[in-house]
Coordinates of N, CA and C in Angstrom, one line a residue:
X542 N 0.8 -1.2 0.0 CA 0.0 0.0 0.0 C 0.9 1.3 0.0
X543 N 1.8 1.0 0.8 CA 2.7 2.2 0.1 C 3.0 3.8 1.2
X544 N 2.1 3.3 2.3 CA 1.1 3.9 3.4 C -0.4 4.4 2.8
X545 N -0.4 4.4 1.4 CA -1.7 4.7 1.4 C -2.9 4.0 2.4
X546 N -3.8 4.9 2.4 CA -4.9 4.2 3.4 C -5.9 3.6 2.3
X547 N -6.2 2.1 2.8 CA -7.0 1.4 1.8 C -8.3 1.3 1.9
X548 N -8.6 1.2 3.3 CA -10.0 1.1 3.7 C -10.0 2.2 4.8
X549 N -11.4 2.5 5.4 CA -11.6 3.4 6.8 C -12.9 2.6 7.1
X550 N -13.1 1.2 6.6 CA -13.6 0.5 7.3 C -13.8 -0.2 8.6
X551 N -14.1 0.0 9.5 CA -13.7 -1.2 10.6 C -13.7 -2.6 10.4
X552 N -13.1 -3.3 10.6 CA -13.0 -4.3 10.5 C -14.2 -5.3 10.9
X553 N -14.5 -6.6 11.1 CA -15.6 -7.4 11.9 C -15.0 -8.1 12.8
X554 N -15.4 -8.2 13.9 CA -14.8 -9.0 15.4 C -15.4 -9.8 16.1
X555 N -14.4 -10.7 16.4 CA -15.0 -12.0 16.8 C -15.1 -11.9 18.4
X556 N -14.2 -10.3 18.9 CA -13.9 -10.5 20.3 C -15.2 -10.2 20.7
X557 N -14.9 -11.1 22.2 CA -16.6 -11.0 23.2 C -16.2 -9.4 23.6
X558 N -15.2 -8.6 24.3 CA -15.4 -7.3 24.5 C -15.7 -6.4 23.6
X559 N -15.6 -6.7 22.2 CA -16.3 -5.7 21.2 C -17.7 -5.9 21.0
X560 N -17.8 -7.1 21.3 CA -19.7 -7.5 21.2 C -20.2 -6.9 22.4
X561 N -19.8 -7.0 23.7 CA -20.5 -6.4 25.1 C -20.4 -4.9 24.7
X562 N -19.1 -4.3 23.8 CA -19.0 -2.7 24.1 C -20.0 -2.6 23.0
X563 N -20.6 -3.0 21.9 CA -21.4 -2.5 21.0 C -22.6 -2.5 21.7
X564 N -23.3 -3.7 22.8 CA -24.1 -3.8 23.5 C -24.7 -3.1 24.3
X565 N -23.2 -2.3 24.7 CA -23.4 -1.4 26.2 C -23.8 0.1 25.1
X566 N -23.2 0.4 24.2 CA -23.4 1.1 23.4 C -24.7 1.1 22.8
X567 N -25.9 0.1 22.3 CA -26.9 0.5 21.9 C -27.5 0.8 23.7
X568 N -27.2 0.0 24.4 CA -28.1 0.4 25.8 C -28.0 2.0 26.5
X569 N -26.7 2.1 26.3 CA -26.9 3.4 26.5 C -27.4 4.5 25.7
X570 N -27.5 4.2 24.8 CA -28.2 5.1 23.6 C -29.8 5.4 23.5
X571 N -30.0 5.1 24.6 CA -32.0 4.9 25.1 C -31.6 5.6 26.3
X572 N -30.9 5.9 27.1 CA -30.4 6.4 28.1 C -30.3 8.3 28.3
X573 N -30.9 8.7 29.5 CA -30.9 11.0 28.7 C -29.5 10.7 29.8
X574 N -27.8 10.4 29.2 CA -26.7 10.6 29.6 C -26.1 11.4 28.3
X575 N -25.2 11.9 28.6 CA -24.2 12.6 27.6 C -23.8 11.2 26.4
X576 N -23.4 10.5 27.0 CA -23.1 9.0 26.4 C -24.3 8.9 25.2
X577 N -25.6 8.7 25.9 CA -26.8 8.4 25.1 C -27.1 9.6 24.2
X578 N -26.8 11.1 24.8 CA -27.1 12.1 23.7 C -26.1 12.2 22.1
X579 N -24.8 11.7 22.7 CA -23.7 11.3 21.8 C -24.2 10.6 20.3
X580 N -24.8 9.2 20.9 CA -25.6 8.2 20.2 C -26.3 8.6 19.5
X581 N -27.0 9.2 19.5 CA -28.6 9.7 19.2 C -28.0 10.7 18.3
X582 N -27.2 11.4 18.5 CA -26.6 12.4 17.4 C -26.4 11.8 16.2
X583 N -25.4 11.1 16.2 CA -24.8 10.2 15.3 C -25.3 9.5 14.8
X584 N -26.5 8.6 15.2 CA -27.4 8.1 14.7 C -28.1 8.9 14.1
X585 N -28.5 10.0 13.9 CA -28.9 10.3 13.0 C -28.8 10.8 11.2
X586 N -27.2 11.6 11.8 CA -26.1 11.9 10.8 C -25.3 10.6 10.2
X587 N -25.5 9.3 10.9 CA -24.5 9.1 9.8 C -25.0 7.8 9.7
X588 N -26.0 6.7 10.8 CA -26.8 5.8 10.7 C -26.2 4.7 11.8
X589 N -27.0 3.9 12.3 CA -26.9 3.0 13.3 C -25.9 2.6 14.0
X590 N -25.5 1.6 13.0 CA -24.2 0.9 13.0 C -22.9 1.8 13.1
X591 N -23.1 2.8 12.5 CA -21.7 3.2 12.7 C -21.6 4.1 14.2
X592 N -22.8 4.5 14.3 CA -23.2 5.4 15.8 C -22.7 4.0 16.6
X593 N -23.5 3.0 16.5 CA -22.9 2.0 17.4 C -21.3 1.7 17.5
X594 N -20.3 1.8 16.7 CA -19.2 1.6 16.5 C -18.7 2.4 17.2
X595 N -19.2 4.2 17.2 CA -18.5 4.9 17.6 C -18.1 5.2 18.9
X596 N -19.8 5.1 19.6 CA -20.1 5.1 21.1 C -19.6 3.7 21.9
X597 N -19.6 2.4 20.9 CA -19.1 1.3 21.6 C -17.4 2.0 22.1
X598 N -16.4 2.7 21.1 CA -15.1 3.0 21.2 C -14.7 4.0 22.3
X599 N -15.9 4.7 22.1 CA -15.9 6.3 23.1 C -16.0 5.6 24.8
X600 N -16.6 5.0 25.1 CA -17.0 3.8 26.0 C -15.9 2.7 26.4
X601 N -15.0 2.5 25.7 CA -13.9 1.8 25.5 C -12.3 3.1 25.9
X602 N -12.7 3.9 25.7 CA -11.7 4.5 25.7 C -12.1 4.9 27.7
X603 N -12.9 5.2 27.4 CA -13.3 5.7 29.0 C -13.1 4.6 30.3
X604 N -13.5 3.7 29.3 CA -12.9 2.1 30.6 C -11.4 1.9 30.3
X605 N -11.1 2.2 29.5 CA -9.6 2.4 29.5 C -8.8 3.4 30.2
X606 N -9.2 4.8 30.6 CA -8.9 5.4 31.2 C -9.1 5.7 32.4
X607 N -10.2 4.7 32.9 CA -10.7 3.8 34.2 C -9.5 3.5 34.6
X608 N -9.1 2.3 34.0 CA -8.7 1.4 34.4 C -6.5 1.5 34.5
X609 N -6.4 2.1 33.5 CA -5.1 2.8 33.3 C -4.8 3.8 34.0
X610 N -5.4 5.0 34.3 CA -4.9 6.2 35.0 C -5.7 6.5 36.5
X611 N -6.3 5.4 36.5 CA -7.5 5.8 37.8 C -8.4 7.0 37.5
X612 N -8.9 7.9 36.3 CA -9.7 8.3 36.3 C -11.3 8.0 36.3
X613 N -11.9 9.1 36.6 CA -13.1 9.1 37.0 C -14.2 9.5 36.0
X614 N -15.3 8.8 35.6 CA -15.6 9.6 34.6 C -17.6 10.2 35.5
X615 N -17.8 11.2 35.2 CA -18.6 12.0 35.7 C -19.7 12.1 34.2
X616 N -20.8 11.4 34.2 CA -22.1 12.1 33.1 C -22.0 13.5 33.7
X617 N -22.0 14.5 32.8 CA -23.5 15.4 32.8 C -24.1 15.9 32.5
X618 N -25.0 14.6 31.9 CA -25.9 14.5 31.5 C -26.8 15.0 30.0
X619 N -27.6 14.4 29.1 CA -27.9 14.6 27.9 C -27.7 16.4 27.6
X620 N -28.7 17.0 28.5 CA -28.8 18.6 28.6 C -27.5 19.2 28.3
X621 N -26.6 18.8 29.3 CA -25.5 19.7 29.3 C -24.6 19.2 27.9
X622 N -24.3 18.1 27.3 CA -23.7 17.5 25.8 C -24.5 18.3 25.2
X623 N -25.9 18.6 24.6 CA -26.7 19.5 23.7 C -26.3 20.9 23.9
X624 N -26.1 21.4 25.0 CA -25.7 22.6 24.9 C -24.6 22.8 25.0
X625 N -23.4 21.9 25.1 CA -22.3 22.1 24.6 C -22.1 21.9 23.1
X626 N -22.6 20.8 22.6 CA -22.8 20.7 21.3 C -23.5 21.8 20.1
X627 N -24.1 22.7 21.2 CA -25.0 23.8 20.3 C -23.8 25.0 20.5
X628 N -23.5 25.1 21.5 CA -21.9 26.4 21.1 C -21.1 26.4 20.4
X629 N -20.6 25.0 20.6 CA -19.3 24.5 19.2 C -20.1 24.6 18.0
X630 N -21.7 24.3 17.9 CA -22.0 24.3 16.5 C -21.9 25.9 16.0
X631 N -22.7 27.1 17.0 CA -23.3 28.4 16.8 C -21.3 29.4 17.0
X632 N -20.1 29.0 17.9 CA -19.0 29.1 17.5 C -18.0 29.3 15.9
X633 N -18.8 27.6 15.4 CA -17.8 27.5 14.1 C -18.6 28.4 13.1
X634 N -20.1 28.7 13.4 CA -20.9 29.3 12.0 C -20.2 30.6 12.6
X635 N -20.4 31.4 14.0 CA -19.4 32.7 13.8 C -18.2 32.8 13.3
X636 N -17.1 31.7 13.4 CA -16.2 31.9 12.6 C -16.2 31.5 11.1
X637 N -16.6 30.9 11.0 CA -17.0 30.8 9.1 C -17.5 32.2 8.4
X638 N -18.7 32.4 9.5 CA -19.5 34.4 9.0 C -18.0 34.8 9.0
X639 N -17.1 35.2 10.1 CA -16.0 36.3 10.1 C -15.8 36.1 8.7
X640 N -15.3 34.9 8.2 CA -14.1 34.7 7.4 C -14.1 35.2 6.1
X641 N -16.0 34.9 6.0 CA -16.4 35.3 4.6 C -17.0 37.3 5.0
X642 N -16.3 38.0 5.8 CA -17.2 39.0 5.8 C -18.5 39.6 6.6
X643 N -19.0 38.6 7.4 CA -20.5 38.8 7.9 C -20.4 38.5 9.5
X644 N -21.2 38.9 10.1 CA -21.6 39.0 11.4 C -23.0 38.4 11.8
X645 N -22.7 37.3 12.8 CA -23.8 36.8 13.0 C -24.7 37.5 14.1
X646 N -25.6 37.7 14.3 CA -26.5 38.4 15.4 C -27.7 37.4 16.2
X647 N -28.0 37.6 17.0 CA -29.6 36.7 17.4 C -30.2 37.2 17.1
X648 N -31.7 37.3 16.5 CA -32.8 37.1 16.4 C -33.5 37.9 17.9
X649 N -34.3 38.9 18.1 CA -34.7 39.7 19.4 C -35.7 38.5 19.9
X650 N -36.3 38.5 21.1 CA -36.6 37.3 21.6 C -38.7 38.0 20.9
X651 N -38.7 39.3 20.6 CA -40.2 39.4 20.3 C -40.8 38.8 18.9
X652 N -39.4 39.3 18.3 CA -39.6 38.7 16.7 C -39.6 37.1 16.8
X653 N -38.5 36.6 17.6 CA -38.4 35.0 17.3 C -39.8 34.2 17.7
X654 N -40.7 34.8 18.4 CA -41.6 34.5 18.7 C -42.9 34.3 17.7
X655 N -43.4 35.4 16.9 CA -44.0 35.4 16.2 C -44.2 35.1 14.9

């Protein structure tokens, strides 16, 4: 290959920890945790399976960091992931406006109303 990249496929696995992490992964994805709001994102953007893949790894890395550094991992919770996820989103459109010239503003709360 040459280092060319061939695939960005995941592979299929026969290991029992990748089958429990996909498991724990759809279960938490019915779940109002940051974990489950994660899910639910990505399942919608990009479709099931791969949402499952993602959150099974995110979930994997976190028991990894369990279990390697003694950290701790703290939800909190669906709400707070949504509105972090809505600044990073309402952030990059302000910087994209700068770039091209424009300024983004809100909307007054009497007009958004009607």
């Amino acid at each position: 290959s040459g280092g060319k990249l061939l695939s960005s496929r995941t592979r299929r696995s026969s290991s029992r920890a990748a089958a429990l992490l996909r498991l724990a992964a759809v279960t938490i994805g019915r779940s109002d945790t940051a974990l489950g709001a994660f899910y639910r994102r990505l399942s919608a953007r990009i479709g099931k399976q791969k949402a499952v893949t993602a959150t099974a790894r995110k979930i994997a890395v976190l028991f990894y960091n369990a279990i390697r550094h003694g950290m701790t991992y703290q939800d909190q919770g669906a709400a707070a992931y949504d509105e972090r996820h809505r600044q990073r989103v309402l952030s990059n459109l302000q910087r994209r406006a700068k770039t091209l010239g424009f300024a983004l503003a809100p909307i007054p709360e009497t007009a958004a109303v009607s």
